[in-house]
mmCIF file of C-alpha atoms in Angstrom:
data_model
loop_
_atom_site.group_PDB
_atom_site.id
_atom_site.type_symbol
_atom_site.label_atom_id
_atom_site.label_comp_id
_atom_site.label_asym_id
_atom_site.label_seq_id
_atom_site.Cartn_x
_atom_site.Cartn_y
_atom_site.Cartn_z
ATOM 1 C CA UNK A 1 -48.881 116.774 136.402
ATOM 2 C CA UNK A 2 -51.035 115.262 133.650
ATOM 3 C CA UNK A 3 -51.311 118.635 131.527
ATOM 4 C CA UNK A 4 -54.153 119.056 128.645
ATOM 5 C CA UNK A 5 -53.934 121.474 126.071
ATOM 6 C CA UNK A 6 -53.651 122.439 122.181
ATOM 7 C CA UNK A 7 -51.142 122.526 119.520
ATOM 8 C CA UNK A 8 -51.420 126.446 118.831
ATOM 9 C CA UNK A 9 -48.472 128.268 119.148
ATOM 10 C CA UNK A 10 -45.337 125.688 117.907
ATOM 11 C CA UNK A 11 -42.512 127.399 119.826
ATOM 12 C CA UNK A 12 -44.261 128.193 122.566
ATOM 13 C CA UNK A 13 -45.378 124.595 122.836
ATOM 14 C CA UNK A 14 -41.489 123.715 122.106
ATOM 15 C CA UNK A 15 -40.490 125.567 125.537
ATOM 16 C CA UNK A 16 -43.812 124.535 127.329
ATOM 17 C CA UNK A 17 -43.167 120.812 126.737
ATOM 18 C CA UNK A 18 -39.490 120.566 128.051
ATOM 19 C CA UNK A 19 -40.719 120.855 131.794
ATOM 20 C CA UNK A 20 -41.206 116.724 132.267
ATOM 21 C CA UNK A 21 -44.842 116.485 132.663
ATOM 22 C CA UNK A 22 -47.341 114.387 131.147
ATOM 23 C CA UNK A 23 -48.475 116.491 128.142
ATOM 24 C CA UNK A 24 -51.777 115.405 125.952
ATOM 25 C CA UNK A 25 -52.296 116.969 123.087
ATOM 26 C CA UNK A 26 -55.435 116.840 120.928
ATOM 27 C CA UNK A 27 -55.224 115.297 117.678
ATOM 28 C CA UNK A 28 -57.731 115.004 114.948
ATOM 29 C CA UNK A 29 -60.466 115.234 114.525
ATOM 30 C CA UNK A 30 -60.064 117.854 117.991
ATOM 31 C CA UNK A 31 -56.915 119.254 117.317
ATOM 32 C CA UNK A 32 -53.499 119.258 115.372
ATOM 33 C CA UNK A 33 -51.778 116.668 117.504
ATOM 34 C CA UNK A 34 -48.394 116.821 117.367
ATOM 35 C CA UNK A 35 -47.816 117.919 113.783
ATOM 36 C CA UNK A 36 -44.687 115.714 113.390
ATOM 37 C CA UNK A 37 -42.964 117.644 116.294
ATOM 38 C CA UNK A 38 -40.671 115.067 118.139
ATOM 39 C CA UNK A 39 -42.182 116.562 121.641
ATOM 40 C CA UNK A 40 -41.911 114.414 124.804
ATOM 41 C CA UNK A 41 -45.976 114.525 124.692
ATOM 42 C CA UNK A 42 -49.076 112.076 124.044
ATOM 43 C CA UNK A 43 -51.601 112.610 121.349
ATOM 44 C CA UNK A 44 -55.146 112.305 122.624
ATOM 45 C CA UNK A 45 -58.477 112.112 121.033
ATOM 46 C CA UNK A 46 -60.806 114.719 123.975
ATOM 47 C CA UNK A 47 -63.139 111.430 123.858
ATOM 48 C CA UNK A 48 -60.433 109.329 125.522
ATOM 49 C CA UNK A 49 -59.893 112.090 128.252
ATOM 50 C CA UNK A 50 -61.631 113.228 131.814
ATOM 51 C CA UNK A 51 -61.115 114.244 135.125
ATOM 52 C CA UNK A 52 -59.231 111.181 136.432
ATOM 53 C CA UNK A 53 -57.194 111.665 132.918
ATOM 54 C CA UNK A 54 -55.855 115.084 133.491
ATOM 55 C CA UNK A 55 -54.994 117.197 136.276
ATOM 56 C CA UNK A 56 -55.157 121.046 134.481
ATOM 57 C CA UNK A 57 -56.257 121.910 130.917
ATOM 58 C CA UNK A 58 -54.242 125.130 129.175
ATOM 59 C CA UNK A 59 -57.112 126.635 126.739
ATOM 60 C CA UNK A 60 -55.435 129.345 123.981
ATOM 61 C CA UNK A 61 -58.741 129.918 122.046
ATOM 62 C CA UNK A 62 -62.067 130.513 123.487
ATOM 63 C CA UNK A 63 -63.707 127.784 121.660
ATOM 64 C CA UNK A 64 -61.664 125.596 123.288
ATOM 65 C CA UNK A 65 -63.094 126.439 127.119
ATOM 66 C CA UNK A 66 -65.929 124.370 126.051
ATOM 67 C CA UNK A 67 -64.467 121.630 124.468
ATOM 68 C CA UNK A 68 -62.195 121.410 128.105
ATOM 69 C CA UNK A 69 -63.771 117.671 129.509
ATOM 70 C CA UNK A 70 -65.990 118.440 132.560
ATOM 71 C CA UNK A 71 -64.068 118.763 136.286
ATOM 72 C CA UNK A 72 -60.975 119.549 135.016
ATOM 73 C CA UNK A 73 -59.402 122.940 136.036
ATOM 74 C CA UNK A 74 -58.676 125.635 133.236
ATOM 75 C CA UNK A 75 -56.220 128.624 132.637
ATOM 76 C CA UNK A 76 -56.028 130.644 129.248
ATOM 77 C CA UNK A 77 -53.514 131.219 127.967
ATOM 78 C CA UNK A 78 -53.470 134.988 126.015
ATOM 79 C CA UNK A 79 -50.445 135.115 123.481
ATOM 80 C CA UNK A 80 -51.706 137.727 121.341
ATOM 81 C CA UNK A 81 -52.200 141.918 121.998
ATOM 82 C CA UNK A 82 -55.357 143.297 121.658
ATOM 83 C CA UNK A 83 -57.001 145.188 118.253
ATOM 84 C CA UNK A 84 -56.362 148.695 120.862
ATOM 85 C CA UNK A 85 -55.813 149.156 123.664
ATOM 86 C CA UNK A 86 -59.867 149.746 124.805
ATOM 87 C CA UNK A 87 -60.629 146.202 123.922
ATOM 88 C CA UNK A 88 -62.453 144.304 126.281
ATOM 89 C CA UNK A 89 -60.788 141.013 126.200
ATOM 90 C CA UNK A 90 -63.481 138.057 125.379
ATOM 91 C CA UNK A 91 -62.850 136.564 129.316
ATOM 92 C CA UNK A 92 -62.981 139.882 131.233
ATOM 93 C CA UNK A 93 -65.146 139.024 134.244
ATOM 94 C CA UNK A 94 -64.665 134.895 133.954
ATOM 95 C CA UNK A 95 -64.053 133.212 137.197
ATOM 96 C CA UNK A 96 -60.801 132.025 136.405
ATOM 97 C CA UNK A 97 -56.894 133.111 135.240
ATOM 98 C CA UNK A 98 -55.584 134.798 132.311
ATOM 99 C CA UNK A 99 -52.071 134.545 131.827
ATOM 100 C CA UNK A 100 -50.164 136.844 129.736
ATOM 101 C CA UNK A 101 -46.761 135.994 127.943
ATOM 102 C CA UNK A 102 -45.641 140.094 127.749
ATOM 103 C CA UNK A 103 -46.685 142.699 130.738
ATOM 104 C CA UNK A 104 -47.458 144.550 127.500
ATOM 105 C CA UNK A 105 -50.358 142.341 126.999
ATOM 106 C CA UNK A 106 -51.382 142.849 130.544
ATOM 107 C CA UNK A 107 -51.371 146.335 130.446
ATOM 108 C CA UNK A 108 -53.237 146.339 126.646
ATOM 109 C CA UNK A 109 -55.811 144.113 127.180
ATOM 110 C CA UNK A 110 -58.980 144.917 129.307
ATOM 111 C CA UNK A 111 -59.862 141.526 130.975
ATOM 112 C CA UNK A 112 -62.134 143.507 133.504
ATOM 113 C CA UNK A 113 -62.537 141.681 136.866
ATOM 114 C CA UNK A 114 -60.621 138.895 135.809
ATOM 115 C CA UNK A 115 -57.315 137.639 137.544
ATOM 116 C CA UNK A 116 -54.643 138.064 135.035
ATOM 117 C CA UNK A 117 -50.462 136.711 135.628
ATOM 118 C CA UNK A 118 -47.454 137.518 133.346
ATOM 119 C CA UNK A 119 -45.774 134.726 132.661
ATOM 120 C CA UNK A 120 -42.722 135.954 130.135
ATOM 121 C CA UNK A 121 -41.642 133.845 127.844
ATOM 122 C CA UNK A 122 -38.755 131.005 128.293
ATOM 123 C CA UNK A 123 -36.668 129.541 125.985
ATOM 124 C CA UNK A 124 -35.308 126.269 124.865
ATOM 125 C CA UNK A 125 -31.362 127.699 124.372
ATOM 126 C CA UNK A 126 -30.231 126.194 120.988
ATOM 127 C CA UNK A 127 -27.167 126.976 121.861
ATOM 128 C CA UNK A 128 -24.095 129.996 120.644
ATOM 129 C CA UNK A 129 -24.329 128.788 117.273
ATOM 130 C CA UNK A 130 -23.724 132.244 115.399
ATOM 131 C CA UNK A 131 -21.035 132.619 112.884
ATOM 132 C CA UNK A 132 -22.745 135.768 110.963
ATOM 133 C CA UNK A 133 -20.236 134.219 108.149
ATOM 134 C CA UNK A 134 -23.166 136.054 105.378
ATOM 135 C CA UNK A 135 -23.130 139.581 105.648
ATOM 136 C CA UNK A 136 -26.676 139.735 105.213
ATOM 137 C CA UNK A 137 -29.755 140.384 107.299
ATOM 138 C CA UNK A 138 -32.572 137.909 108.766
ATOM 139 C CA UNK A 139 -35.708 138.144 109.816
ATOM 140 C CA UNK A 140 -38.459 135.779 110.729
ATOM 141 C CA UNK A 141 -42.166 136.332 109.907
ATOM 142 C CA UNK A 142 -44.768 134.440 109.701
ATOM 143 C CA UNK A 143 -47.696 134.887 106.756
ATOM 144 C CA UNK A 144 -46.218 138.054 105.531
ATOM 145 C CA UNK A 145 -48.624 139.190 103.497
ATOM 146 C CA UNK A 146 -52.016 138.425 104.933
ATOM 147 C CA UNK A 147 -50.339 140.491 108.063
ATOM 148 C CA UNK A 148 -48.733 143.089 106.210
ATOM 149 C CA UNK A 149 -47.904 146.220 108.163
ATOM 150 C CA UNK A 150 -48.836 144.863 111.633
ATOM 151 C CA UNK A 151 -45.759 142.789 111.129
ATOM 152 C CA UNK A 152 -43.553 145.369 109.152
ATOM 153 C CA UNK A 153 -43.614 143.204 106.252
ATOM 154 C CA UNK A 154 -43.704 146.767 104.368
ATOM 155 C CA UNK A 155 -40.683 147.879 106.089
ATOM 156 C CA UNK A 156 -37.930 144.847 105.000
ATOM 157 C CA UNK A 157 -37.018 146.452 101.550
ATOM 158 C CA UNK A 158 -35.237 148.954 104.137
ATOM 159 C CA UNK A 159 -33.016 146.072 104.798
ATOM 160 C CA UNK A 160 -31.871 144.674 102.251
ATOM 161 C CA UNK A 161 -29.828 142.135 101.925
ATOM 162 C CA UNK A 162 -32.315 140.401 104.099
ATOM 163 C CA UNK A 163 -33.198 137.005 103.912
ATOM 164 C CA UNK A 164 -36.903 136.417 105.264
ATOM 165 C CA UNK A 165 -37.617 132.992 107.249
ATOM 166 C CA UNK A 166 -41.203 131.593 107.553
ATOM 167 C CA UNK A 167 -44.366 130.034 106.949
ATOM 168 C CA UNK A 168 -45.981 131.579 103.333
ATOM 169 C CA UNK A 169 -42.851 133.949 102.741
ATOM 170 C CA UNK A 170 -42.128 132.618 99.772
ATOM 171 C CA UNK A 171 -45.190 134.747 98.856
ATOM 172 C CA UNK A 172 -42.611 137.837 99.209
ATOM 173 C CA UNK A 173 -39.696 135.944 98.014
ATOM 174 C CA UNK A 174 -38.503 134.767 101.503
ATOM 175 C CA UNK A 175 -36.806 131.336 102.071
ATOM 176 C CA UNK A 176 -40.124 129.660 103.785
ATOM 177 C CA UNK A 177 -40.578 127.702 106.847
ATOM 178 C CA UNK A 178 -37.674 125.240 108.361
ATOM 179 C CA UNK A 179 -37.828 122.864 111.071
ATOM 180 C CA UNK A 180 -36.561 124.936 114.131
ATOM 181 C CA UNK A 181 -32.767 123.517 114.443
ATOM 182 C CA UNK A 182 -32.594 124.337 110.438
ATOM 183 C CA UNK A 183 -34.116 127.390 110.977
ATOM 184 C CA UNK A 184 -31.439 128.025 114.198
ATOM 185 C CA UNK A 185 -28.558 127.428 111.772
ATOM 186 C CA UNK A 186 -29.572 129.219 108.879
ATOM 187 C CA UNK A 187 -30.203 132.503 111.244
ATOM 188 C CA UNK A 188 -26.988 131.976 113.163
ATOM 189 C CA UNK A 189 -25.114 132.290 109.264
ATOM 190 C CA UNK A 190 -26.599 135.967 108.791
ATOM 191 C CA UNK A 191 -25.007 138.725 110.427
ATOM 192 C CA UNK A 192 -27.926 140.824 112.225
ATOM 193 C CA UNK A 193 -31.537 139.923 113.330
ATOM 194 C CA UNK A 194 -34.364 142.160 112.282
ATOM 195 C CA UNK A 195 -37.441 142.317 114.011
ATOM 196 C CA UNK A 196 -39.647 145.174 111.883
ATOM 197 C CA UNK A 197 -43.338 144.191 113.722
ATOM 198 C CA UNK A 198 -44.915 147.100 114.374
ATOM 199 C CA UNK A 199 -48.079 145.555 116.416
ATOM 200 C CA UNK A 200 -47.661 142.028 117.832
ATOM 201 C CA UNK A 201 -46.917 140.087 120.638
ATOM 202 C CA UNK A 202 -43.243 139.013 121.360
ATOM 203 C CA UNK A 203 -42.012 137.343 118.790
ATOM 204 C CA UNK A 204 -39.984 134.142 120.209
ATOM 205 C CA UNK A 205 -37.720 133.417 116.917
ATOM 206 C CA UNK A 206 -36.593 137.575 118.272
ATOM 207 C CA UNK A 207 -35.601 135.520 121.893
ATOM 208 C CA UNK A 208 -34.243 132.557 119.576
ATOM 209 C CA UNK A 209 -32.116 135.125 117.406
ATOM 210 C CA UNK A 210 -30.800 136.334 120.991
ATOM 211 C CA UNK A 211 -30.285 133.040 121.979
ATOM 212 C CA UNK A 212 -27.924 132.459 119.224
ATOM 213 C CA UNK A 213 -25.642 134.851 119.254
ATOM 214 C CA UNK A 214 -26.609 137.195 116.485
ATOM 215 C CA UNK A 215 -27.167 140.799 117.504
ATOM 216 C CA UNK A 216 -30.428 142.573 116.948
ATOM 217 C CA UNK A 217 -32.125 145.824 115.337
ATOM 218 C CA UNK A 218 -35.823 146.445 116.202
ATOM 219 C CA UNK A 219 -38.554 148.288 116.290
ATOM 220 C CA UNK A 220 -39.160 150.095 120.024
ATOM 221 C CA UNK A 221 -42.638 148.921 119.981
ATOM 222 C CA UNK A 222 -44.795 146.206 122.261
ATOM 223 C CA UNK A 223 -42.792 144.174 124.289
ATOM 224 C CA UNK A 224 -39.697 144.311 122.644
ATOM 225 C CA UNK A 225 -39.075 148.073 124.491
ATOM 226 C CA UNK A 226 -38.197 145.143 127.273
ATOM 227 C CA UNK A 227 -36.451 142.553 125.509
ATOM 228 C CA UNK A 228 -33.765 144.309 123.522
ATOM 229 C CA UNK A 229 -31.369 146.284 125.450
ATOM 230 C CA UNK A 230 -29.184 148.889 123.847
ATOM 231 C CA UNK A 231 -26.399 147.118 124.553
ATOM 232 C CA UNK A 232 -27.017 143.769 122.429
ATOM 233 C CA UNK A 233 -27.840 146.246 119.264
ATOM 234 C CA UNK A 234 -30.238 149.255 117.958
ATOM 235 C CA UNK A 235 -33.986 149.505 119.230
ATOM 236 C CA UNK A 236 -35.600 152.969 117.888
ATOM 237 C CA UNK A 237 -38.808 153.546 116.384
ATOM 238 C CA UNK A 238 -37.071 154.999 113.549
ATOM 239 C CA UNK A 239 -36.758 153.194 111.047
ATOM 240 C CA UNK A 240 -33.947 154.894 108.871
ATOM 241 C CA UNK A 241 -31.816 154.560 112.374
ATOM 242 C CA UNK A 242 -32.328 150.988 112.507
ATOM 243 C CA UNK A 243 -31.537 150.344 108.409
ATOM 244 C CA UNK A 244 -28.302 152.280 109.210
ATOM 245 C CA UNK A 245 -27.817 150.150 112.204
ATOM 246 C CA UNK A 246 -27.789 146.692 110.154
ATOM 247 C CA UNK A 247 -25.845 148.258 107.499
ATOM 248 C CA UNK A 248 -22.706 149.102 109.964
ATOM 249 C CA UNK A 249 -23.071 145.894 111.565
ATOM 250 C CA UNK A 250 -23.621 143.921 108.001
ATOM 251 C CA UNK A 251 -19.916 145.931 107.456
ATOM 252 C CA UNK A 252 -18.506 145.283 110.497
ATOM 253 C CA UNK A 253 -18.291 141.368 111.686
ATOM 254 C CA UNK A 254 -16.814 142.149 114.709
ATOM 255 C CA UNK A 255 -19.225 144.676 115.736
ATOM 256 C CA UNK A 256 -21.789 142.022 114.983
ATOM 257 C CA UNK A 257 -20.378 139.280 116.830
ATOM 258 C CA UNK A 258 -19.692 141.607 120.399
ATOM 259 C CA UNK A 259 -22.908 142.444 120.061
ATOM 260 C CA UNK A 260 -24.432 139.317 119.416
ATOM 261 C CA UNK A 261 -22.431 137.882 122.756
ATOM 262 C CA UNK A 262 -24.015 140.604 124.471
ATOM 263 C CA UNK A 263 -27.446 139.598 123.081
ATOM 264 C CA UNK A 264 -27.156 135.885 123.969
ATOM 265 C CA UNK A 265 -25.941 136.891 127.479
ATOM 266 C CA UNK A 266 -28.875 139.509 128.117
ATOM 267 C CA UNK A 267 -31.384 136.593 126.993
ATOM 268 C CA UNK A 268 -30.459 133.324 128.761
ATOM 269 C CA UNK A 269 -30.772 135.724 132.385
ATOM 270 C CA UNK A 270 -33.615 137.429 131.148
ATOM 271 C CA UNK A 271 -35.896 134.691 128.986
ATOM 272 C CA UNK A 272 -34.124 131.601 130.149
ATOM 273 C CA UNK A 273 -35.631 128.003 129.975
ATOM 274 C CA UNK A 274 -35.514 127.497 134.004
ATOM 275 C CA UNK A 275 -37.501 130.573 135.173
ATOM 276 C CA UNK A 276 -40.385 130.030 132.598
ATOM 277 C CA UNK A 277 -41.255 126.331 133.810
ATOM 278 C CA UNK A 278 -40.917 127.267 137.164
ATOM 279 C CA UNK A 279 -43.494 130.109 137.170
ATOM 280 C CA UNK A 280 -45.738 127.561 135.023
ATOM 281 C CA UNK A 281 -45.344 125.181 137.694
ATOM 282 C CA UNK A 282 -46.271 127.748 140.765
ATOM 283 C CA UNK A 283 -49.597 128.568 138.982
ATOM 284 C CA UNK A 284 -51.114 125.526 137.408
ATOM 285 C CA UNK A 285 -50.413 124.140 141.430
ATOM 286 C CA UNK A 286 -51.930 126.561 142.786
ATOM 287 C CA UNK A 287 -55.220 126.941 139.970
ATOM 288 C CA UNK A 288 -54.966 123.040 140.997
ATOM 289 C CA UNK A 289 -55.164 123.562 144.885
#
């Protein structure tokens, strides 16, 4: 399949672009391009492409249903939750598909009379890199401050010694954003993986952590009430449970390390690589008839 669609989300795109399509991505002045990401993909100016160019267009923004080149067939992609959970999502009662990356989303979202499909998240395994060799915390946020408490940026003094990953953390003192295999090693060195968001949609460097190795502590809200078994670490929505919880396994490296093996195991059946590009594949043949 010749697939259209935008440099939005980076890791999701990661994942997205490993299935051996033809992928064009817009690139200035109608898009990011590829952003010095060494995808298997072609950077397109919209001009350059129509209906005998592309077979499916993936839209992420609603601006961009209109910028879509006439005759070519459209899903949107929804990677965010809603404000609350009465919001009427800006597509309810389109003629078309809304897939969701989290059944959370599904279930937050009102998208009215429109068809909506989960499609969870998959995952480009980086591989059992953890060594959890600092006995420190990690977490991964992006634009901490701007986001604030949706994100828990409020809540990582609870954790300390944490080590916060990211684009604009070095607003907050964190160790700013890495190219993903960096970022994989640098994550794999810290003992536990924190994920403090209070209100977002699943966070993929949580799946990454998982990936890994490294065990996890996390807020029980969203998706991640699906993602995080007990078994791979502590999920509570208290939060003086889960500082405890990265404290004993900060203390205890072999704790940390069953844990982790648990976590990576849970993840690669659960969010694997193989599952997500197959139920991409089902629906953009079938949206393509």
């Amino acid at each position: 399949m010749r697939i259209l669609l935008w440099h939005v989300h980076g890791s999701w795109t990661h994942s997205f672009v490993q299935g051996g399509h033809d992928y064009l991505i817009p690139g200035p002045p109608d898009g990011i391009g590829l952003a010095g990401r060494p995808w298997a993909a072609s950077e397109v100016r919209l001009s350059e492409v129509d209906a005998s160019g592309a077979d499916i267009a993936i839209v992420q923004r609603v601006e961009e249903l209109s910028r879509v080149p006439v005759g070519i067939p459209v899903v949107y992609l929804e990677h965010n939750t809603p404000a609350a959970p009465a919001q009427e999502h800006p597509l309810a009662g389109w003629d078309g598909t809304i897939v969701h990356v989290t059944h959370f989303n599904d279930l937050m979202w009102d998208c009215g009379s429109t068809r909506t499909v989960v499609i969870e998240h998959g995952v480009a395994d980086p591989g059992p890199l953890y060594t959890g060799e600092l006995p420190r915390a990690a977490a991964v946020i992006n634009d901490p401050v701007r986001r604030g408490r949706i994100v828990g940026t409020d809540l990582l003094p609870r954790f300390e010694p944490i080590d916060v990953f990211g684009m604009k953390t070095e607003q907050i003192g964190g160790l700013g954003d890495h190219e993903l295999p960096v970022l994989h090693r640098e994550l794999a060195r810290r003992r536990v993986y924190v994920h403090p968001a209070r209100w977002t949609s699943l966070g993929l460097s949580l799946l990454e952590a998982m990936h890994i190795g490294m065990p996890v502590v996390a807020l029980a809200s969203t998706e991640a009430v699906r993602a995080v078994p007990a078994e791979v670490g502590v999920i509570s929505t208290n939060v003086e449970e889960l500082a405890s919880a990265a404290r004993d396994l900060v203390a205890d490296p072999d704790l940390a390390q069953e844990k982790g093996k648990r976590a990576r195991e849970f993840v690669l059946a659960r969010y694997g690589l193989d599952a997500f590009l197959r139920n991409w594949d089902a629906l953009l043949k079938e949206v393509i008839g």
